[in-house]
Structures are given as structure tokens and as C-alpha cells.
Coordinates of N, CA and C in Angstrom, one line a residue:
M23 N 55.0 40.0 20.3 CA 56.3 40.2 20.9 C 57.0 40.7 20.1
S24 N 57.9 41.0 20.5 CA 58.9 41.7 20.1 C 59.8 40.8 19.1
R25 N 60.5 41.6 18.1 CA 60.6 40.9 16.3 C 62.1 40.0 17.0
Q26 N 62.3 39.4 15.8 CA 63.2 38.1 16.0 C 64.7 38.7 16.5
S27 N 65.0 37.7 17.4 CA 66.1 38.0 18.1 C 68.0 37.6 16.3
Y28 N 68.5 38.1 17.1 CA 69.3 38.4 16.4 C 71.4 38.3 16.3
E29 N 72.0 37.8 15.8 CA 73.5 37.7 15.8 C 74.2 38.5 16.0
L30 N 75.6 39.8 16.5 CA 76.2 40.2 16.1 C 77.6 39.5 16.3
Q31 N 78.6 39.0 15.2 CA 79.9 38.9 16.3 C 81.0 40.1 16.0
A32 N 81.8 40.1 17.4 CA 82.1 41.3 17.7 C 83.3 41.1 17.8
S33 N 84.3 42.1 18.2 CA 85.3 42.0 18.5 C 85.8 43.2 19.7
V34 N 86.7 42.0 21.5 CA 87.0 43.0 22.0 C 87.8 43.8 21.8
R35 N 87.9 45.6 21.7 CA 88.6 46.7 21.1 C 90.0 46.5 22.7
D36 N 91.0 46.5 22.0 CA 91.7 47.2 22.8 C 92.2 48.8 23.3
R37 N 91.9 49.6 21.8 CA 91.9 51.1 22.8 C 91.0 51.9 22.6
V38 N 91.2 52.7 22.7 CA 89.3 53.7 23.3 C 90.0 54.6 22.8
G39 N 89.5 55.5 22.9 CA 89.4 57.7 22.0 C 88.6 57.8 20.5
K40 N 89.2 59.0 20.6 CA 88.2 59.8 19.7 C 89.4 58.6 18.6
G41 N 90.6 58.6 18.2 CA 91.8 57.9 17.5 C 91.2 56.8 16.8
A42 N 91.4 56.0 18.1 CA 91.0 55.0 17.9 C 89.7 54.4 17.2
A43 N 88.7 55.5 18.1 CA 87.5 55.3 16.8 C 87.2 55.1 15.8
R44 N 88.7 56.9 14.9 CA 88.6 57.1 14.1 C 89.2 55.9 12.9
L45 N 90.6 55.2 13.6 CA 90.7 54.1 12.7 C 89.9 52.5 12.6
L46 N 88.6 52.4 13.8 CA 87.8 51.4 13.4 C 87.3 51.9 12.0
R47 N 86.4 52.9 12.1 CA 85.3 53.2 11.3 C 86.3 53.4 9.7
R48 N 87.0 53.5 9.6 CA 87.6 53.2 8.3 C 88.2 52.4 7.7
T49 N 88.0 50.8 9.0 CA 88.3 49.7 8.5 C 87.0 49.0 8.2
G50 N 85.2 49.8 8.3 CA 84.4 49.5 8.2 C 83.7 48.9 9.0
N51 N 83.9 49.1 10.4 CA 83.8 49.3 12.2 C 82.9 50.0 12.6
I52 N 82.6 49.5 13.4 CA 81.6 50.5 14.4 C 82.8 50.5 15.6
P53 N 82.6 51.2 16.4 CA 82.8 50.8 18.8 C 81.3 50.7 19.1
A54 N 81.0 50.0 20.1 CA 80.2 49.9 21.0 C 80.7 49.3 22.3
V55 N 80.1 49.2 23.9 CA 80.0 49.1 24.3 C 79.2 48.2 25.1
I56 N 79.9 47.2 26.3 CA 78.1 46.6 26.5 C 78.1 46.0 27.9
Y57 N 77.6 47.1 28.8 CA 77.5 47.5 31.1 C 76.3 46.4 31.0
G58 N 76.8 46.8 32.1 CA 76.2 46.7 33.7 C 75.2 45.0 33.4
D59 N 74.5 44.4 34.8 CA 74.0 43.1 34.9 C 76.1 42.9 35.5
K60 N 76.1 44.3 36.8 CA 77.2 44.5 37.8 C 78.0 43.2 37.2
K61 N 78.9 43.9 35.9 CA 79.2 43.2 34.9 C 80.4 44.5 34.8
P62 N 82.2 44.5 34.7 CA 82.6 44.9 33.5 C 82.4 45.1 32.7
P63 N 82.3 47.2 31.7 CA 81.9 46.8 31.0 C 83.3 46.4 30.3
I64 N 82.8 45.8 28.7 CA 83.3 45.5 27.6 C 83.7 46.6 26.0
A65 N 84.8 46.7 25.7 CA 84.2 47.6 24.9 C 84.8 47.3 23.6
I66 N 83.8 46.6 22.4 CA 84.4 46.1 21.7 C 83.7 46.6 19.8
A67 N 84.0 45.9 19.0 CA 84.3 47.0 17.7 C 82.8 45.7 17.4
I68 N 82.5 45.7 16.2 CA 81.3 45.5 15.0 C 81.4 46.0 14.1
D69 N 80.6 44.7 13.1 CA 80.7 45.7 11.9 C 79.3 46.0 11.3
Y70 N 80.1 47.5 10.5 CA 79.3 48.4 10.4 C 78.0 48.4 9.4
R71 N 78.3 47.3 8.6 CA 77.2 47.0 7.8 C 76.3 46.5 8.0
E72 N 77.2 45.6 9.3 CA 75.8 44.7 9.9 C 75.2 45.2 10.9
A73 N 75.0 45.9 11.2 CA 74.4 47.6 12.5 C 74.0 47.2 12.6
D74 N 74.3 48.6 11.5 CA 73.2 49.4 10.2 C 72.0 49.0 9.8
K75 N 72.0 47.2 9.8 CA 71.1 46.8 8.8 C 70.1 46.6 9.7
R76 N 70.7 46.6 10.8 CA 69.7 45.6 11.7 C 69.9 48.0 12.4
L77 N 69.4 48.5 13.2 CA 69.4 49.7 12.5 C 68.1 50.1 12.2
R78 N 68.3 49.9 10.9 CA 67.1 50.0 9.4 C 66.3 49.6 9.8
A79 N 66.1 48.6 9.8 CA 64.6 47.6 9.9 C 63.9 47.1 10.0
G80 N 63.8 48.7 11.7 CA 63.3 49.0 12.6 C 63.5 48.2 13.5
G81 N 62.6 48.8 15.1 CA 62.0 48.0 16.6 C 63.8 47.4 16.4
F82 N 64.7 47.8 16.6 CA 66.4 48.0 16.8 C 66.2 48.1 18.1
M83 N 65.5 49.7 19.1 CA 65.3 49.0 20.3 C 64.9 48.1 21.6
T84 N 64.6 47.8 20.5 CA 63.3 46.8 21.5 C 63.4 45.0 21.4
T85 N 64.3 45.3 20.6 CA 64.8 43.2 20.8 C 66.0 43.6 20.9
V86 N 65.6 42.0 21.7 CA 67.1 41.2 22.0 C 67.8 40.9 20.9
A87 N 69.1 40.7 20.6 CA 70.6 40.3 20.3 C 71.7 39.8 21.0
T88 N 72.1 39.1 20.9 CA 73.3 38.3 21.0 C 74.5 38.6 20.1
I89 N 75.7 39.1 21.6 CA 76.9 39.2 21.3 C 78.1 38.2 21.5
A90 N 78.2 37.9 20.3 CA 79.1 36.5 20.2 C 81.1 37.3 20.6
V91 N 81.8 37.2 21.0 CA 83.0 37.6 21.1 C 83.8 37.2 22.0
G92 N 85.1 37.0 22.0 CA 86.1 36.4 22.8 C 85.2 35.1 23.3
G93 N 84.6 34.2 22.4 CA 83.9 32.7 22.6 C 82.8 33.1 24.4
E94 N 83.6 33.9 23.9 CA 81.9 34.1 24.9 C 80.6 34.4 24.0
K95 N 78.8 34.3 24.2 CA 77.9 34.7 23.6 C 76.9 35.5 24.8
I96 N 76.8 36.8 24.5 CA 76.3 38.0 25.4 C 75.0 38.5 24.8
L97 N 74.6 38.2 26.4 CA 72.7 38.0 26.0 C 72.4 39.7 26.1
V98 N 71.7 41.0 25.2 CA 71.8 41.8 25.3 C 70.8 43.3 24.7
I99 N 70.2 43.8 24.8 CA 69.4 44.9 24.1 C 70.5 46.0 24.3
P100 N 69.5 46.6 23.1 CA 71.3 48.5 22.7 C 70.1 49.2 23.5
K101 N 70.9 50.7 23.2 CA 69.8 51.1 24.6 C 70.3 53.0 24.3
D102 N 71.8 52.9 23.4 CA 72.4 53.7 22.7 C 72.2 54.2 21.8
Y103 N 72.7 55.1 21.3 CA 73.3 54.4 19.1 C 73.6 56.3 18.8
H104 N 74.5 56.1 18.3 CA 75.2 58.1 18.1 C 74.8 57.6 16.7
L105 N 74.9 58.7 15.8 CA 74.6 59.2 13.9 C 75.6 60.2 13.7
D106 N 76.0 60.2 12.0 CA 77.1 61.5 12.3 C 75.9 62.1 11.9
P107 N 76.2 64.0 12.7 CA 75.0 64.6 12.3 C 74.9 64.5 11.1
V108 N 75.9 64.5 10.2 CA 76.1 65.6 8.8 C 76.4 64.0 7.4
K109 N 76.5 63.0 7.8 CA 76.2 61.3 7.3 C 74.9 61.0 7.4
D110 N 74.6 61.1 8.6 CA 73.2 59.9 9.2 C 74.0 58.5 9.7
S111 N 75.3 58.8 9.9 CA 75.8 57.2 9.6 C 76.1 56.8 11.2
L112 N 75.2 55.4 11.1 CA 75.9 54.5 12.6 C 77.4 55.1 13.2
T113 N 77.5 55.7 14.1 CA 79.0 55.8 14.2 C 78.8 54.9 16.1
H114 N 78.1 55.2 17.1 CA 78.7 54.3 18.3 C 77.3 53.9 18.2
I115 N 77.6 52.6 19.2 CA 76.2 52.1 20.1 C 76.4 51.3 21.7
D116 N 75.9 51.7 22.7 CA 75.9 51.1 23.9 C 74.9 50.8 24.0
F117 N 75.4 49.0 24.1 CA 74.1 47.3 24.6 C 74.1 47.5 26.2
L118 N 72.8 47.4 27.1 CA 72.7 46.7 28.1 C 73.0 45.6 27.7
R119 N 73.9 44.7 29.5 CA 74.0 43.3 29.2 C 72.5 42.7 30.0
I120 N 72.2 42.0 29.0 CA 70.3 40.8 29.8 C 71.3 40.1 30.9
G121 N 70.6 40.5 32.2 CA 71.2 38.7 33.2 C 69.9 37.9 33.3
A122 N 70.0 36.5 33.6 CA 68.4 36.0 33.9 C 67.4 36.8 34.7
G123 N 66.2 36.9 33.8 CA 64.7 37.6 34.4 C 65.1 39.2 34.8
S124 N 65.6 39.5 34.4 CA 66.1 40.8 34.1 C 64.6 41.6 33.9
K125 N 64.8 42.9 34.1 CA 63.5 43.8 33.6 C 64.6 44.6 32.7
V126 N 64.2 44.8 31.8 CA 64.4 46.5 31.0 C 62.6 48.3 31.5
T127 N 64.1 48.6 31.0 CA 63.2 50.5 30.5 C 62.8 50.2 28.9
V128 N 62.2 50.2 28.5 CA 62.0 50.5 26.3 C 61.1 51.2 25.7
W129 N 61.2 51.7 25.1 CA 60.2 52.9 24.1 C 59.8 52.2 23.4
V130 N 58.1 52.1 23.7 CA 58.1 51.2 22.1 C 57.4 52.1 21.0
P131 N 56.8 52.0 20.2 CA 56.0 52.4 19.5 C 54.2 52.3 19.5
V132 N 53.4 53.3 19.0 CA 52.3 52.7 19.4 C 51.5 52.8 18.2
H133 N 51.0 51.9 17.8 CA 50.2 51.3 16.3 C 48.5 52.2 16.7
I134 N 48.0 53.2 16.0 CA 46.6 53.7 15.8 C 45.9 52.9 15.3
V135 N 44.6 52.3 15.5 CA 43.8 51.6 14.8 C 43.1 52.1 15.0
G136 N 41.5 51.1 14.5 CA 40.2 51.8 14.3 C 39.8 53.0 13.6
Q137 N 40.8 53.4 12.9 CA 40.4 55.1 12.4 C 38.6 54.9 11.6
D138 N 39.0 53.2 10.7 CA 38.2 53.8 10.3 C 36.0 53.6 10.9
K139 N 36.3 53.0 11.8 CA 35.1 52.9 12.3 C 34.5 54.3 13.8
S140 N 35.6 55.4 13.6 CA 35.0 56.2 14.9 C 34.5 57.6 14.5
P141 N 33.6 57.2 15.5 CA 32.7 58.0 14.9 C 33.0 59.4 14.6
G142 N 33.8 60.2 15.8 CA 35.0 61.8 14.9 C 35.3 61.7 13.9
I143 N 36.0 60.3 13.2 CA 36.4 60.7 12.4 C 35.4 60.9 11.4
K144 N 34.6 60.2 11.4 CA 33.5 59.7 10.8 C 33.1 61.4 10.1
R145 N 33.2 62.1 11.1 CA 31.7 64.1 11.2 C 33.5 65.3 11.8
G146 N 34.3 63.6 10.7 CA 35.3 65.0 10.2 C 36.6 65.7 11.0
G147 N 35.8 64.7 12.9 CA 37.9 65.6 13.2 C 38.2 64.6 13.6
A148 N 40.3 65.0 13.3 CA 41.2 64.8 13.3 C 42.0 64.2 14.2
I149 N 43.1 62.9 13.7 CA 43.5 62.7 15.3 C 44.8 62.9 15.5
N150 N 44.8 63.0 17.2 CA 46.0 63.8 16.8 C 46.6 63.3 18.6
V151 N 47.8 62.1 17.9 CA 48.0 60.9 18.2 C 49.6 61.8 19.5
V152 N 49.3 62.2 20.6 CA 50.1 62.6 22.0 C 50.9 62.0 21.9
R153 N 51.0 61.2 22.2 CA 52.5 59.7 22.3 C 52.4 59.2 21.4
H154 N 53.7 59.0 20.4 CA 53.8 58.4 19.4 C 54.8 57.4 20.1
E155 N 55.2 57.3 20.8 CA 56.2 56.3 21.9 C 55.9 56.4 23.2
I156 N 55.9 55.1 24.2 CA 55.6 55.2 25.3 C 56.6 54.3 26.4
E157 N 57.4 54.7 27.0 CA 58.3 54.2 27.7 C 57.8 52.7 29.1
F158 N 58.2 51.6 28.6 CA 56.8 50.7 29.4 C 58.9 49.9 30.7
E159 N 58.1 49.3 31.5 CA 58.9 48.1 32.1 C 58.3 47.1 32.3
C160 N 59.8 46.4 31.5 CA 59.0 44.4 31.9 C 60.4 43.6 31.8
Q161 N 60.3 42.5 31.5 CA 60.9 42.2 31.7 C 60.9 41.7 30.7
A162 N 62.9 41.3 30.1 CA 64.0 42.0 28.2 C 63.2 40.3 27.4
D163 N 62.5 39.8 28.5 CA 62.4 38.9 26.8 C 60.4 38.2 26.3
Q164 N 60.4 39.8 27.3 CA 59.2 39.5 26.9 C 58.6 41.6 26.4
I165 N 59.8 42.2 25.5 CA 59.1 43.1 25.0 C 58.0 43.7 23.7
P166 N 57.1 44.0 24.0 CA 55.9 44.0 22.7 C 56.8 44.5 21.2
E167 N 56.7 44.2 20.2 CA 56.8 45.1 19.2 C 55.6 46.9 19.4
H168 N 55.5 47.0 19.9 CA 54.5 47.9 19.5 C 53.1 47.7 20.3
V169 N 52.0 48.8 20.4 CA 51.1 48.8 21.4 C 50.2 49.4 20.0
V170 N 48.6 48.9 20.3 CA 47.6 49.0 20.4 C 46.7 50.0 20.7
A171 N 46.4 52.0 20.0 CA 45.8 52.6 20.7 C 44.5 52.1 20.1
D172 N 43.2 51.6 19.4 CA 41.9 51.9 19.5 C 40.8 53.2 19.7
V173 N 41.1 53.9 18.5 CA 40.6 55.1 18.3 C 38.8 54.7 17.9
S174 N 37.9 53.2 17.9 CA 36.9 53.3 17.0 C 35.7 53.2 17.6
A175 N 35.5 53.6 18.8 CA 35.1 54.4 19.5 C 34.8 55.9 20.2
L176 N 35.8 56.7 19.2 CA 36.3 58.1 20.4 C 35.7 59.0 19.2
E177 N 34.8 59.7 20.0 CA 33.7 61.1 19.0 C 35.4 62.3 18.8
I178 N 34.9 63.0 19.0 CA 35.2 64.8 18.7 C 35.2 64.9 19.9
N179 N 37.2 64.8 20.4 CA 37.0 65.3 21.8 C 37.3 64.6 22.9
D180 N 37.2 62.7 21.9 CA 37.3 62.6 23.3 C 39.0 61.4 23.2
S181 N 39.2 61.3 24.1 CA 40.9 61.0 24.7 C 40.7 59.9 24.4
L182 N 41.8 58.8 25.0 CA 42.5 57.5 24.3 C 43.3 57.5 25.9
H183 N 43.2 57.6 27.1 CA 44.3 57.6 27.9 C 45.2 56.6 28.5
I184 N 46.1 56.2 28.7 CA 47.2 54.4 28.9 C 45.8 52.9 30.0
S185 N 45.3 53.8 30.3 CA 44.4 53.0 30.7 C 43.2 52.4 29.9
G186 N 43.2 52.9 28.6 CA 42.5 52.2 27.9 C 43.4 51.8 26.6
V187 N 44.2 51.4 27.2 CA 45.2 50.4 26.0 C 45.5 49.8 26.4
K188 N 44.8 48.2 25.7 CA 45.5 47.1 26.1 C 46.9 46.1 26.3
L189 N 47.5 46.1 26.9 CA 48.9 46.2 27.4 C 49.2 44.6 27.0
P190 N 50.3 44.5 26.3 CA 50.5 42.4 27.1 C 50.5 42.8 28.5
E191 N 50.1 41.1 29.1 CA 50.8 41.0 30.2 C 52.6 41.6 31.3
G192 N 52.7 41.6 32.0 CA 54.6 42.2 32.0 C 54.5 43.1 31.6
V193 N 53.8 43.8 30.8 CA 54.0 44.7 30.5 C 53.8 46.1 31.2
K194 N 54.2 47.4 32.1 CA 53.8 48.2 32.3 C 54.9 49.8 32.4
P195 N 53.2 50.8 31.5 CA 54.4 51.9 32.3 C 55.2 52.7 32.8
V196 N 56.6 53.1 32.1 CA 57.1 53.8 33.7 C 56.8 54.9 34.2
I197 N 55.4 56.0 33.5 CA 54.9 56.9 34.3 C 53.9 56.1 35.1
Q198 N 53.4 55.9 36.4 CA 52.3 55.1 37.5 C 51.7 56.7 38.2
D199 N 52.3 57.9 37.7 CA 51.3 58.5 38.8 C 50.4 59.4 38.9
R200 N 50.2 59.4 36.4 CA 48.9 60.4 36.1 C 48.6 58.7 34.8
D201 N 46.6 58.6 34.4 CA 47.0 58.1 33.7 C 46.5 59.2 32.1
F202 N 48.0 59.2 31.6 CA 48.6 60.2 30.7 C 47.3 59.1 28.7
T203 N 47.6 60.5 28.8 CA 46.9 61.4 27.3 C 48.0 60.3 26.2
V204 N 47.4 59.1 24.8 CA 47.7 58.5 24.1 C 47.0 59.6 22.8
V205 N 46.0 59.8 22.4 CA 45.6 60.3 21.5 C 44.4 60.7 21.8
T206 N 43.7 62.0 21.0 CA 42.2 62.7 21.2 C 41.9 62.4 19.8
I207 N 40.6 62.7 19.6 CA 39.9 62.9 18.8 C 40.2 65.5 18.1
A208 N 40.8 66.0 17.3 CA 40.5 66.9 17.1 C 39.2 67.3 16.6
A209 N 38.3 68.7 17.6 CA 37.6 69.1 16.8 C 37.6 70.1 14.8
P210 N 37.4 69.8 13.8 CA 37.2 70.3 12.6 C 37.3 71.9 13.2
A211 N 37.7 72.5 11.7 CA 38.2 74.5 12.2 C 36.7 75.1 12.6
G212 N 36.0 75.3 12.9 CA 35.3 75.5 13.2 C 33.8 75.4 12.6
F213 N 34.0 74.0 14.1 CA 33.3 73.1 14.5 C 32.5 73.7 15.8
D214 N 31.7 73.2 16.1 CA 30.6 73.6 17.1 C 29.7 72.3 17.4
E215 N 29.1 71.8 18.6 CA 28.4 70.8 19.3 C 27.5 71.4 19.1
P216 N 26.3 70.5 18.4 CA 25.1 71.1 18.1 C 24.4 71.6 20.2
A217 N 23.6 72.6 20.3 CA 23.1 73.1 21.4 C 21.9 72.3 21.2
T218 N 22.1 71.8 23.0 CA 21.0 70.4 24.0 C 19.6 71.1 23.3
A219 N 18.9 71.3 22.9 CA 16.8 71.8 23.3 C 17.2 71.6 23.9
S220 N 15.8 72.8 24.2 CA 15.9 73.5 25.5 C 14.5 72.8 26.1
A221 N 14.4 72.0 27.6 CA 13.4 71.7 28.0 C 11.6 73.1 27.3

């Protein structure tokens, strides 16, 4: 399942806008907003170092967090964040408030396993990952850290579709109208399947 939850301390922002955001960043904080669950949005400020540490640790967009603000503890999941295009520093985060039984849509990374057993790879084929991440819908407390695509049975020119990926219970892909491809084994250059012997 998803990574261990964490807590962020925050304060309510009285002022919004670019000027207020710049002032916040100069004091070691970044602006953020909590919205959703049919409640009014809350503009908050959080410590830059703590937020950046969580972002760089991995699994940021699939980990439920608690934000302590104004004497209240709010369960959230990050829905978007912005980085400075030059400095690559975190500048803003959007958090989605999670209510009881909330369902969320999240992008979950795909981990490939079974490369050492794949007959196609042993014959010189190359893994072609079509989807490095897949968008899923699930309960907020059941977000998988990743899903596993097993290529151990794939031959050259074979494909693994989403129907062949074992998903945790309650987790379903957002795309439901087709059995989309997750990974293929591509033929090496100049590869030619041996012709079937004629009768």
C-alpha cells in the first residue's frame, strides 16, 4: 500500500497573491491550499524544507498526509505542485481534503519485474515501457505505492495489457473502455522470426 503517512505543520495565510507568496518564500515557507470535500478552501503556509523533503523522498502524490492548522488536523493528499522553472525549487502545493470513505484518482508508478526470466529478452528483445505511470481510482486509504508488471512470460513482440497486471483489491484504472498496453518486448534490429517449416 501507500507510503507511511506524515504530518505537516501549517499556518493560515491572511493574504494571497504573488506579492504575499514572494514574501512567504523569503521567510522559508511556501504557499499552499487545501480544497475539496464540499468545504471552503483554506490558504495555508508550510515550511519549505519539510515540504521539499517529502516531495524528494518519492511517493509524494500517492501518500496521504495530515496537515495541522488552526487547531485542526486535516487529512489530505497532494493533487498538484509547482516548481520554479530555473531553480527547480518547490513554490506551491495544492492539497485535496479527504473525507470519510473518500475516493481519489491518483497516478501510480509501474514497476517491471521478471526481466531475467523473459524468453523474449533472453533472445535479444528489449523492454518498451508504454506506461511508466497509470491513473487509478481507489479509496484514499488504499492507494498502492506502485503496481507490478510481470514480463517473465513475454516473448519478442508480446505485450502486457492492463488486464494482465494484478491490481490490489478496490483499485481500478480510470481508463475502462479499452485493455490498454502497459509494456511490450520489442524485437532487436534485424530480427526475423524463423519461418514455419512447410508440410
